[in-house]
mmCIF file of C-alpha atoms and ligand atoms in Angstrom:
data_model
loop_
_atom_site.group_PDB
_atom_site.id
_atom_site.type_symbol
_atom_site.label_atom_id
_atom_site.label_comp_id
_atom_site.label_asym_id
_atom_site.label_seq_id
_atom_site.Cartn_x
_atom_site.Cartn_y
_atom_site.Cartn_z
ATOM 1 C CA MET A 1 -10.772 -27.994 -2.032
ATOM 2 C CA THR A 2 -7.368 -26.665 -1.058
ATOM 3 C CA ALA A 3 -6.731 -23.071 -1.986
ATOM 4 C CA ARG A 4 -3.943 -22.121 -4.341
ATOM 5 C CA ILE A 5 -1.468 -20.080 -2.313
ATOM 6 C CA LEU A 6 -0.695 -16.752 -3.971
ATOM 7 C CA ASP A 7 2.984 -16.704 -3.135
ATOM 8 C CA GLY A 8 4.026 -13.132 -2.390
ATOM 9 C CA LYS A 9 7.716 -14.006 -2.410
ATOM 10 C CA GLN A 10 7.559 -15.447 -5.892
ATOM 11 C CA ILE A 11 5.520 -12.513 -7.199
ATOM 12 C CA ALA A 12 7.935 -10.099 -5.497
ATOM 13 C CA GLN A 13 10.882 -11.649 -7.321
ATOM 14 C CA ALA A 14 9.195 -11.071 -10.689
ATOM 15 C CA VAL A 15 8.287 -7.487 -9.719
ATOM 16 C CA LEU A 16 11.846 -6.855 -8.509
ATOM 17 C CA ASP A 17 13.257 -7.976 -11.857
ATOM 18 C CA ASP A 18 10.852 -5.673 -13.720
ATOM 19 C CA LEU A 19 11.649 -2.691 -11.504
ATOM 20 C CA ARG A 20 15.408 -3.185 -11.840
ATOM 21 C CA ALA A 21 15.064 -3.127 -15.603
ATOM 22 C CA MET A 22 12.772 -0.075 -15.484
ATOM 23 C CA ALA A 23 15.183 1.798 -13.153
ATOM 24 C CA ALA A 24 18.213 1.020 -15.324
ATOM 25 C CA SER A 25 16.617 2.070 -18.603
ATOM 26 C CA ASP A 26 15.175 5.276 -17.081
ATOM 27 C CA ASP A 27 18.585 6.110 -15.535
ATOM 28 C CA GLN A 28 19.910 6.216 -19.081
ATOM 29 C CA ARG A 29 16.922 8.114 -20.457
ATOM 30 C CA PHE A 30 16.908 10.819 -17.793
ATOM 31 C CA GLY A 31 20.571 10.836 -16.746
ATOM 32 C CA VAL A 32 19.546 11.177 -13.094
ATOM 33 C CA ALA A 33 19.094 8.441 -10.481
ATOM 34 C CA ALA A 34 15.625 8.074 -8.996
ATOM 35 C CA GLY A 35 15.645 9.639 -5.532
ATOM 36 C CA LEU A 36 13.443 8.748 -2.560
ATOM 37 C CA ALA A 37 13.343 10.588 0.770
ATOM 38 C CA ILE A 38 12.120 8.498 3.709
ATOM 39 C CA VAL A 39 11.095 10.951 6.404
ATOM 40 C CA ARG A 40 10.185 10.238 9.980
ATOM 41 C CA VAL A 41 9.771 12.301 13.082
ATOM 42 C CA GLY A 42 11.614 10.909 16.109
ATOM 43 C CA GLN A 43 13.287 7.572 16.739
ATOM 44 C CA ASP A 44 10.484 4.987 16.664
ATOM 45 C CA PRO A 45 12.094 1.502 16.645
ATOM 46 C CA SER A 46 9.498 -0.130 14.350
ATOM 47 C CA SER A 47 9.803 2.760 11.854
ATOM 48 C CA GLU A 48 13.563 2.262 11.947
ATOM 49 C CA ILE A 49 13.207 -1.420 11.063
ATOM 50 C CA TYR A 50 10.873 -0.498 8.216
ATOM 51 C CA THR A 51 13.298 2.166 6.963
ATOM 52 C CA ARG A 52 16.179 -0.314 6.894
ATOM 53 C CA ALA A 53 14.107 -2.795 4.850
ATOM 54 C CA LEU A 54 13.132 -0.049 2.417
ATOM 55 C CA LEU A 55 16.748 1.114 2.054
ATOM 56 C CA ARG A 56 17.786 -2.474 1.222
ATOM 57 C CA ALA A 57 15.010 -2.828 -1.370
ATOM 58 C CA SER A 58 15.927 0.568 -2.877
ATOM 59 C CA GLU A 59 19.527 -0.524 -3.274
ATOM 60 C CA ARG A 60 18.496 -3.754 -5.016
ATOM 61 C CA ILE A 61 16.419 -1.810 -7.542
ATOM 62 C CA GLY A 62 18.776 1.107 -8.031
ATOM 63 C CA VAL A 63 16.782 3.859 -6.334
ATOM 64 C CA HIS A 64 18.842 6.349 -4.296
ATOM 65 C CA ALA A 65 16.999 6.434 -0.977
ATOM 66 C CA ASN A 66 17.902 8.582 2.013
ATOM 67 C CA ALA A 67 16.415 8.462 5.483
ATOM 68 C CA LEU A 68 15.743 11.835 7.062
ATOM 69 C CA VAL A 69 14.995 11.820 10.780
ATOM 70 C CA LEU A 70 13.449 15.012 12.110
ATOM 71 C CA PRO A 71 13.672 15.755 15.862
ATOM 72 C CA ASP A 72 10.598 14.589 17.787
ATOM 73 C CA ASP A 73 10.107 18.082 19.244
ATOM 74 C CA ILE A 74 9.948 19.710 15.803
ATOM 75 C CA ASP A 75 7.010 22.095 15.490
ATOM 76 C CA GLU A 76 4.550 22.355 12.579
ATOM 77 C CA SER A 77 6.400 25.170 10.835
ATOM 78 C CA GLY A 78 9.633 23.144 11.010
ATOM 79 C CA LEU A 79 7.895 20.095 9.591
ATOM 80 C CA ARG A 80 6.333 22.170 6.805
ATOM 81 C CA ALA A 81 9.731 23.678 5.960
ATOM 82 C CA GLY A 82 11.284 20.184 5.883
ATOM 83 C CA ILE A 83 8.658 18.903 3.436
ATOM 84 C CA GLU A 84 8.857 22.040 1.274
ATOM 85 C CA ALA A 85 12.638 21.626 0.994
ATOM 86 C CA LEU A 86 12.118 18.087 -0.325
ATOM 87 C CA ASN A 87 9.377 19.301 -2.684
ATOM 88 C CA ALA A 88 11.914 21.735 -4.158
ATOM 89 C CA ASP A 89 14.863 19.296 -4.284
ATOM 90 C CA ALA A 90 15.346 18.186 -7.908
ATOM 91 C CA SER A 91 17.258 15.045 -6.867
ATOM 92 C CA ILE A 92 14.204 13.770 -4.941
ATOM 93 C CA HIS A 93 11.341 12.260 -6.954
ATOM 94 C CA GLY A 94 9.466 10.518 -4.171
ATOM 95 C CA ILE A 95 8.731 11.448 -0.560
ATOM 96 C CA LEU A 96 7.569 8.913 1.996
ATOM 97 C CA MET A 97 6.362 10.427 5.254
ATOM 98 C CA GLN A 98 6.240 7.740 7.882
ATOM 99 C CA LEU A 99 3.037 7.795 9.901
ATOM 100 C CA PRO A 100 1.701 8.148 12.505
ATOM 101 C CA LEU A 101 3.193 11.468 13.528
ATOM 102 C CA PRO A 102 3.675 12.505 17.170
ATOM 103 C CA ALA A 103 0.413 13.851 18.627
ATOM 104 C CA HIS A 104 1.471 17.546 18.458
ATOM 105 C CA LEU A 105 1.774 17.392 14.648
ATOM 106 C CA SER A 106 -1.203 17.200 12.317
ATOM 107 C CA GLN A 107 -1.319 14.652 9.548
ATOM 108 C CA ARG A 108 -3.397 17.154 7.609
ATOM 109 C CA LEU A 109 -0.388 19.450 7.395
ATOM 110 C CA VAL A 110 1.572 16.680 5.665
ATOM 111 C CA ALA A 111 -1.373 15.745 3.443
ATOM 112 C CA GLU A 112 -1.656 19.352 2.266
ATOM 113 C CA THR A 113 2.058 20.213 2.002
ATOM 114 C CA ILE A 114 3.601 17.226 0.240
ATOM 115 C CA ASP A 115 3.888 17.793 -3.530
ATOM 116 C CA PRO A 116 1.362 15.383 -5.118
ATOM 117 C CA ARG A 117 3.869 14.711 -7.924
ATOM 118 C CA LYS A 118 6.241 13.269 -5.284
ATOM 119 C CA ASP A 119 3.585 11.715 -3.020
ATOM 120 C CA VAL A 120 4.593 8.114 -3.731
ATOM 121 C CA ASP A 121 2.546 6.640 -0.872
ATOM 122 C CA GLY A 122 -0.635 8.441 -1.911
ATOM 123 C CA ILE A 123 -1.317 10.279 1.367
ATOM 124 C CA SER A 124 -1.900 13.799 0.064
ATOM 125 C CA THR A 125 -5.353 15.309 -0.268
ATOM 126 C CA ARG A 126 -4.702 15.804 -3.997
ATOM 127 C CA SER A 127 -3.801 12.117 -4.446
ATOM 128 C CA ALA A 128 -6.960 11.043 -2.628
ATOM 129 C CA GLY A 129 -9.047 13.393 -4.800
ATOM 130 C CA ASN A 130 -7.389 12.183 -7.989
ATOM 131 C CA LEU A 131 -8.104 8.593 -7.007
ATOM 132 C CA PHE A 132 -11.760 9.438 -6.359
ATOM 133 C CA LEU A 133 -11.993 11.115 -9.778
ATOM 134 C CA ARG A 134 -10.101 8.314 -11.508
ATOM 135 C CA LEU A 135 -7.315 10.662 -12.588
ATOM 136 C CA PRO A 136 -3.695 9.490 -12.763
ATOM 137 C CA THR A 137 -2.354 9.406 -9.221
ATOM 138 C CA PHE A 138 -0.264 7.644 -6.650
ATOM 139 C CA VAL A 139 -1.990 5.354 -4.170
ATOM 140 C CA PRO A 140 -1.064 3.872 -0.789
ATOM 141 C CA SER A 141 1.535 1.222 -1.562
ATOM 142 C CA THR A 142 -0.274 -1.563 0.326
ATOM 143 C CA CYS A 143 -3.329 -1.042 -1.901
ATOM 144 C CA ALA A 144 -1.101 -1.205 -4.975
ATOM 145 C CA ALA A 145 0.373 -4.433 -3.566
ATOM 146 C CA VAL A 146 -3.079 -6.043 -3.281
ATOM 147 C CA LEU A 147 -3.837 -5.208 -6.921
ATOM 148 C CA GLU A 148 -0.422 -6.436 -8.051
ATOM 149 C CA ILE A 149 -1.029 -9.823 -6.412
ATOM 150 C CA LEU A 150 -4.495 -10.112 -7.970
ATOM 151 C CA ASP A 151 -3.242 -9.095 -11.417
ATOM 152 C CA ARG A 152 -0.141 -11.254 -11.455
ATOM 153 C CA SER A 153 -2.238 -14.201 -10.248
ATOM 154 C CA GLU A 154 -4.731 -13.507 -13.056
ATOM 155 C CA ILE A 155 -7.698 -13.158 -10.718
ATOM 156 C CA PRO A 156 -10.394 -11.334 -12.727
ATOM 157 C CA LEU A 157 -12.072 -8.312 -11.162
ATOM 158 C CA ASP A 158 -14.444 -6.922 -13.796
ATOM 159 C CA GLY A 159 -18.034 -7.589 -12.875
ATOM 160 C CA ARG A 160 -16.922 -9.606 -9.846
ATOM 161 C CA ARG A 161 -18.288 -9.076 -6.352
ATOM 162 C CA VAL A 162 -15.479 -7.880 -4.077
ATOM 163 C CA VAL A 163 -15.851 -7.346 -0.343
ATOM 164 C CA VAL A 164 -13.242 -5.192 1.398
ATOM 165 C CA VAL A 165 -13.276 -5.598 5.168
ATOM 166 C CA GLY A 166 -11.781 -2.478 6.770
ATOM 167 C CA ALA A 167 -12.396 1.126 5.768
ATOM 168 C CA SER A 168 -9.294 3.077 6.780
ATOM 169 C CA ASN A 169 -7.913 6.003 4.781
ATOM 170 C CA VAL A 170 -4.732 4.079 3.939
ATOM 171 C CA LEU A 171 -6.261 0.693 3.118
ATOM 172 C CA GLY A 172 -9.953 -0.068 2.849
ATOM 173 C CA LYS A 173 -11.161 3.190 1.284
ATOM 174 C CA PRO A 174 -8.499 3.694 -1.422
ATOM 175 C CA LEU A 175 -8.585 -0.013 -2.221
ATOM 176 C CA ALA A 176 -12.340 0.121 -2.699
ATOM 177 C CA PHE A 177 -11.942 2.896 -5.296
ATOM 178 C CA LEU A 178 -9.132 1.072 -7.093
ATOM 179 C CA LEU A 179 -11.323 -2.031 -7.322
ATOM 180 C CA LEU A 180 -14.330 -0.005 -8.436
ATOM 181 C CA HIS A 181 -12.184 1.483 -11.216
ATOM 182 C CA ARG A 182 -11.401 -2.076 -12.282
ATOM 183 C CA ASP A 183 -15.129 -2.612 -12.750
ATOM 184 C CA ALA A 184 -15.671 -4.750 -9.664
ATOM 185 C CA THR A 185 -18.869 -4.465 -7.636
ATOM 186 C CA VAL A 186 -17.423 -3.396 -4.313
ATOM 187 C CA THR A 187 -18.838 -3.603 -0.793
ATOM 188 C CA VAL A 188 -16.877 -1.996 2.045
ATOM 189 C CA CYS A 189 -17.398 -3.418 5.531
ATOM 190 C CA HIS A 190 -16.284 -1.963 8.851
ATOM 191 C CA ILE A 191 -16.829 -2.313 12.550
ATOM 192 C CA TYR A 192 -20.515 -1.326 12.331
ATOM 193 C CA THR A 193 -21.332 -3.724 9.512
ATOM 194 C CA ARG A 194 -24.140 -6.056 10.543
ATOM 195 C CA ASN A 195 -23.770 -9.723 9.713
ATOM 196 C CA LEU A 196 -20.345 -9.535 8.115
ATOM 197 C CA ALA A 197 -20.451 -13.234 7.181
ATOM 198 C CA GLU A 198 -23.521 -12.663 5.022
ATOM 199 C CA LYS A 199 -21.572 -10.063 3.000
ATOM 200 C CA THR A 200 -18.298 -11.976 2.681
ATOM 201 C CA ARG A 201 -20.081 -15.201 1.684
ATOM 202 C CA GLU A 202 -21.406 -13.455 -1.431
ATOM 203 C CA ALA A 203 -17.972 -12.344 -2.613
ATOM 204 C CA ASP A 204 -15.825 -13.666 -5.429
ATOM 205 C CA VAL A 205 -12.889 -11.853 -3.805
ATOM 206 C CA VAL A 206 -12.558 -10.956 -0.119
ATOM 207 C CA VAL A 207 -9.834 -8.556 1.060
ATOM 208 C CA VAL A 208 -9.420 -8.352 4.832
ATOM 209 C CA ALA A 209 -7.541 -5.330 6.217
ATOM 210 C CA VAL A 210 -8.543 -4.909 9.850
ATOM 211 C CA GLY A 211 -5.910 -6.061 12.360
ATOM 212 C CA LYS A 212 -7.949 -8.711 14.195
ATOM 213 C CA VAL A 213 -6.733 -12.296 14.516
ATOM 214 C CA GLY A 214 -9.151 -14.906 13.175
ATOM 215 C CA LEU A 215 -11.697 -12.382 11.848
ATOM 216 C CA LEU A 216 -12.397 -14.269 8.625
ATOM 217 C CA THR A 217 -13.237 -17.927 9.154
ATOM 218 C CA ALA A 218 -14.043 -20.730 6.707
ATOM 219 C CA ASP A 219 -17.822 -20.414 7.141
ATOM 220 C CA MET A 220 -17.591 -16.784 5.926
ATOM 221 C CA VAL A 221 -16.069 -17.702 2.547
ATOM 222 C CA ARG A 222 -17.822 -18.931 -0.580
ATOM 223 C CA ALA A 223 -16.324 -22.097 -2.074
ATOM 224 C CA GLY A 224 -13.689 -21.167 -4.651
ATOM 225 C CA ALA A 225 -13.449 -17.487 -3.684
ATOM 226 C CA THR A 226 -10.145 -15.597 -3.590
ATOM 227 C CA VAL A 227 -9.069 -14.305 -0.176
ATOM 228 C CA ILE A 228 -6.406 -11.637 0.316
ATOM 229 C CA ASP A 229 -5.204 -11.226 3.903
ATOM 230 C CA VAL A 230 -3.705 -7.797 4.594
ATOM 231 C CA GLY A 231 -3.837 -7.806 8.414
ATOM 232 C CA ILE A 232 -0.688 -7.904 10.485
ATOM 233 C CA ASN A 233 -0.984 -9.071 14.079
ATOM 234 C CA VAL A 234 1.780 -10.011 16.493
ATOM 235 C CA THR A 235 0.835 -12.973 18.691
ATOM 236 C CA VAL A 236 1.953 -13.444 22.313
ATOM 237 C CA ASP A 237 4.797 -15.695 21.169
ATOM 238 C CA GLY A 238 5.989 -12.946 18.809
ATOM 239 C CA SER A 239 4.916 -14.559 15.544
ATOM 240 C CA ILE A 240 3.130 -12.627 12.786
ATOM 241 C CA VAL A 241 -0.370 -13.688 11.717
ATOM 242 C CA GLY A 242 -3.017 -12.075 9.551
ATOM 243 C CA ASP A 243 -6.766 -11.582 9.997
ATOM 244 C CA VAL A 244 -7.709 -14.801 8.246
ATOM 245 C CA ASP A 245 -8.039 -18.206 9.898
ATOM 246 C CA ALA A 246 -5.766 -19.613 7.210
ATOM 247 C CA PRO A 247 -5.964 -23.357 7.965
ATOM 248 C CA GLY A 248 -9.781 -23.294 7.828
ATOM 249 C CA VAL A 249 -10.139 -20.856 4.923
ATOM 250 C CA ARG A 250 -7.634 -22.793 2.809
ATOM 251 C CA ARG A 251 -10.070 -25.708 2.760
ATOM 252 C CA VAL A 252 -12.827 -23.575 1.208
ATOM 253 C CA ALA A 253 -11.216 -20.797 -0.824
ATOM 254 C CA GLY A 254 -9.935 -21.147 -4.369
ATOM 255 C CA ALA A 255 -6.918 -18.930 -3.734
ATOM 256 C CA LEU A 256 -5.364 -17.345 -0.640
ATOM 257 C CA SER A 257 -2.760 -14.634 -0.212
ATOM 258 C CA PRO A 258 -1.447 -15.517 3.264
ATOM 259 C CA VAL A 259 0.259 -13.701 6.121
ATOM 260 C CA PRO A 260 3.178 -13.847 6.303
ATOM 261 C CA GLY A 261 4.351 -14.318 2.738
ATOM 262 C CA GLY A 262 1.685 -12.304 0.912
ATOM 263 C CA VAL A 263 0.909 -8.603 0.518
ATOM 264 C CA CYS A 264 3.790 -7.528 2.798
ATOM 265 C CA GLN A 265 6.316 -8.872 0.316
ATOM 266 C CA LEU A 266 5.075 -6.383 -2.261
ATOM 267 C CA THR A 267 4.422 -3.197 -0.285
ATOM 268 C CA ASN A 268 7.945 -1.722 -0.403
ATOM 269 C CA LEU A 269 8.313 -2.685 -4.042
ATOM 270 C CA MET A 270 5.113 -0.829 -4.920
ATOM 271 C CA LEU A 271 6.435 2.264 -3.153
ATOM 272 C CA LEU A 272 9.612 2.037 -5.219
ATOM 273 C CA LYS A 273 7.630 1.438 -8.399
ATOM 274 C CA GLN A 274 5.692 4.633 -7.699
ATOM 275 C CA THR A 275 9.018 6.434 -7.120
ATOM 276 C CA LEU A 276 10.188 5.327 -10.566
ATOM 277 C CA LEU A 277 6.863 6.452 -12.044
ATOM 278 C CA ALA A 278 7.205 9.795 -10.243
ATOM 279 C CA ARG A 279 10.567 10.339 -11.925
ATOM 280 C CA GLN A 280 8.994 9.529 -15.303
ATOM 281 C CA ARG A 281 6.126 11.936 -14.693
ATOM 282 C CA LEU A 282 8.380 14.729 -13.417
ATOM 283 C CA PHE A 283 10.605 14.409 -16.473
ATOM 284 C CA GLY A 284 7.558 14.090 -18.711
ATOM 285 C CA GLY A 285 6.460 17.496 -17.427
ATOM 286 C CA GLU A 286 3.019 16.365 -16.348
ATOM 287 C CA PRO A 287 1.420 19.023 -14.143
ATOM 288 C CA ASP A 288 0.073 16.426 -11.738
ATOM 289 C CA ALA A 289 0.698 12.918 -10.570
HETATM 290 P P1 NAP B 301 -7.090 0.800 11.051
HETATM 291 O O1 NAP B 301 -6.815 2.208 10.665
HETATM 292 O O2 NAP B 301 -7.148 0.419 12.479
HETATM 293 O O3 NAP B 301 -8.455 0.374 10.338
HETATM 294 C C1 NAP B 301 -9.076 -0.849 10.616
HETATM 295 C C2 NAP B 301 -10.402 -0.910 9.902
HETATM 296 O O4 NAP B 301 -11.022 -2.144 10.257
HETATM 297 C C3 NAP B 301 -11.380 0.193 10.300
HETATM 298 O O5 NAP B 301 -12.029 0.642 9.132
HETATM 299 C C4 NAP B 301 -12.358 -0.507 11.236
HETATM 300 O O6 NAP B 301 -13.705 -0.043 11.148
HETATM 301 C C5 NAP B 301 -12.361 -1.904 10.695
HETATM 302 N N1 NAP B 301 -12.714 -2.895 11.720
HETATM 303 C C6 NAP B 301 -12.283 -2.984 12.988
HETATM 304 N N2 NAP B 301 -12.827 -4.052 13.605
HETATM 305 C C7 NAP B 301 -13.626 -4.632 12.690
HETATM 306 C C8 NAP B 301 -14.489 -5.776 12.710
HETATM 307 N N3 NAP B 301 -14.617 -6.511 13.802
HETATM 308 N N4 NAP B 301 -15.169 -6.076 11.586
HETATM 309 C C9 NAP B 301 -15.050 -5.345 10.464
HETATM 310 N N5 NAP B 301 -14.248 -4.258 10.380
HETATM 311 C C10 NAP B 301 -13.559 -3.915 11.477
HETATM 312 O O7 NAP B 301 -6.007 -0.188 10.406
HETATM 313 P P2 NAP B 301 -5.221 -0.079 8.991
HETATM 314 O O8 NAP B 301 -4.104 0.870 9.103
HETATM 315 O O9 NAP B 301 -6.206 0.056 7.895
HETATM 316 O O10 NAP B 301 -4.576 -1.538 8.956
HETATM 317 C C11 NAP B 301 -5.380 -2.697 8.906
HETATM 318 C C12 NAP B 301 -4.492 -3.934 9.049
HETATM 319 O O11 NAP B 301 -3.585 -3.984 7.923
HETATM 320 C C13 NAP B 301 -3.598 -3.910 10.282
HETATM 321 O O12 NAP B 301 -3.457 -5.210 10.774
HETATM 322 C C14 NAP B 301 -2.250 -3.422 9.741
HETATM 323 O O13 NAP B 301 -1.159 -3.854 10.533
HETATM 324 C C15 NAP B 301 -2.249 -4.084 8.385
HETATM 325 N N6 NAP B 301 -1.357 -3.462 7.387
HETATM 326 C C16 NAP B 301 -0.681 -4.279 6.555
HETATM 327 C C17 NAP B 301 0.173 -3.749 5.616
HETATM 328 C C18 NAP B 301 0.921 -4.677 4.703
HETATM 329 O O14 NAP B 301 1.871 -4.247 4.041
HETATM 330 N N7 NAP B 301 0.535 -5.922 4.614
HETATM 331 C C19 NAP B 301 0.353 -2.366 5.527
HETATM 332 C C20 NAP B 301 -0.402 -1.549 6.362
HETATM 333 C C21 NAP B 301 -1.246 -2.098 7.306
HETATM 334 P P3 NAP B 301 -14.132 1.478 11.505
HETATM 335 O O15 NAP B 301 -13.696 2.273 10.295
HETATM 336 O O16 NAP B 301 -15.615 1.421 11.619
HETATM 337 O O17 NAP B 301 -13.391 1.819 12.753
#
């Protein structure tokens, strides 16, 4: 068997077309452009690269995005004031706080200060609670990207056994709840999981989000299963690889979302989709995201 490749680039093109249309029709409905604030503290080069990519994607869709760089010696009251100003700014519908923060600033402060109606990357405590309770909410954009790939590739989830490898607050945990809410039977694995292969071999869908080259090998995958690689690892020669041993797994799996060319293609678009949804919800007068 050779796995069908779930082509992130192709899916991204279809999503981009949909979002452009959604942005244009909502611009007319609301008479205000969708606004996204991309906030970071200090001049981290990899955050800068990410910001530039997001600004380009925003422009293609028709979202007005602005990067706001706060000084790296800003204190917690300054950071809180910066977020509160964006919460109150009617031209801003989505706020992305780039993480991690410098060590002297607490992520909790951001999670508790950002307005959940504008929390388009799903990092606030309210967003996490809403997700847990299956209330309307925003979710981390990478998790939304995984679901978008599965849905657009028509991979069924209801009643299926899904194993998520990785249990972080931004990936494994929120993804597990999203999959549970799609009626999958979900197992979450992490560094203390004993006999990982035994778990993954039982799965109809395996999502790997760890950051370890070659973690998922062919012998850990059931024939015909769907494998979604979320990991991003930079090799010594500077190339990007995922967590999945793709050449081996391709021979066993039914479908594979690879790295590069998979989930990453969708992450920014999902953030922008949630920004468009935030504008809809703010204009719709919903009390919460
Ligand atoms: P993280 O915070 O470091 O979390 C990694 C998770 O993997 C933890 O839950 C950890 O378990 C678990 N883990 C570590 N070693 C393991 C092992 N040998 N077996 C099973 N589980 C293991 O990382 P993250 O932020 O979630 O990111 C995960 C990967 O996704 C990274 O490669 C990152 O670069 C990538 N990523 C991709 C995108 C995208 O757009 N494609 C976006 C964000 C991140 P414990 O909880 O027990 O420590």
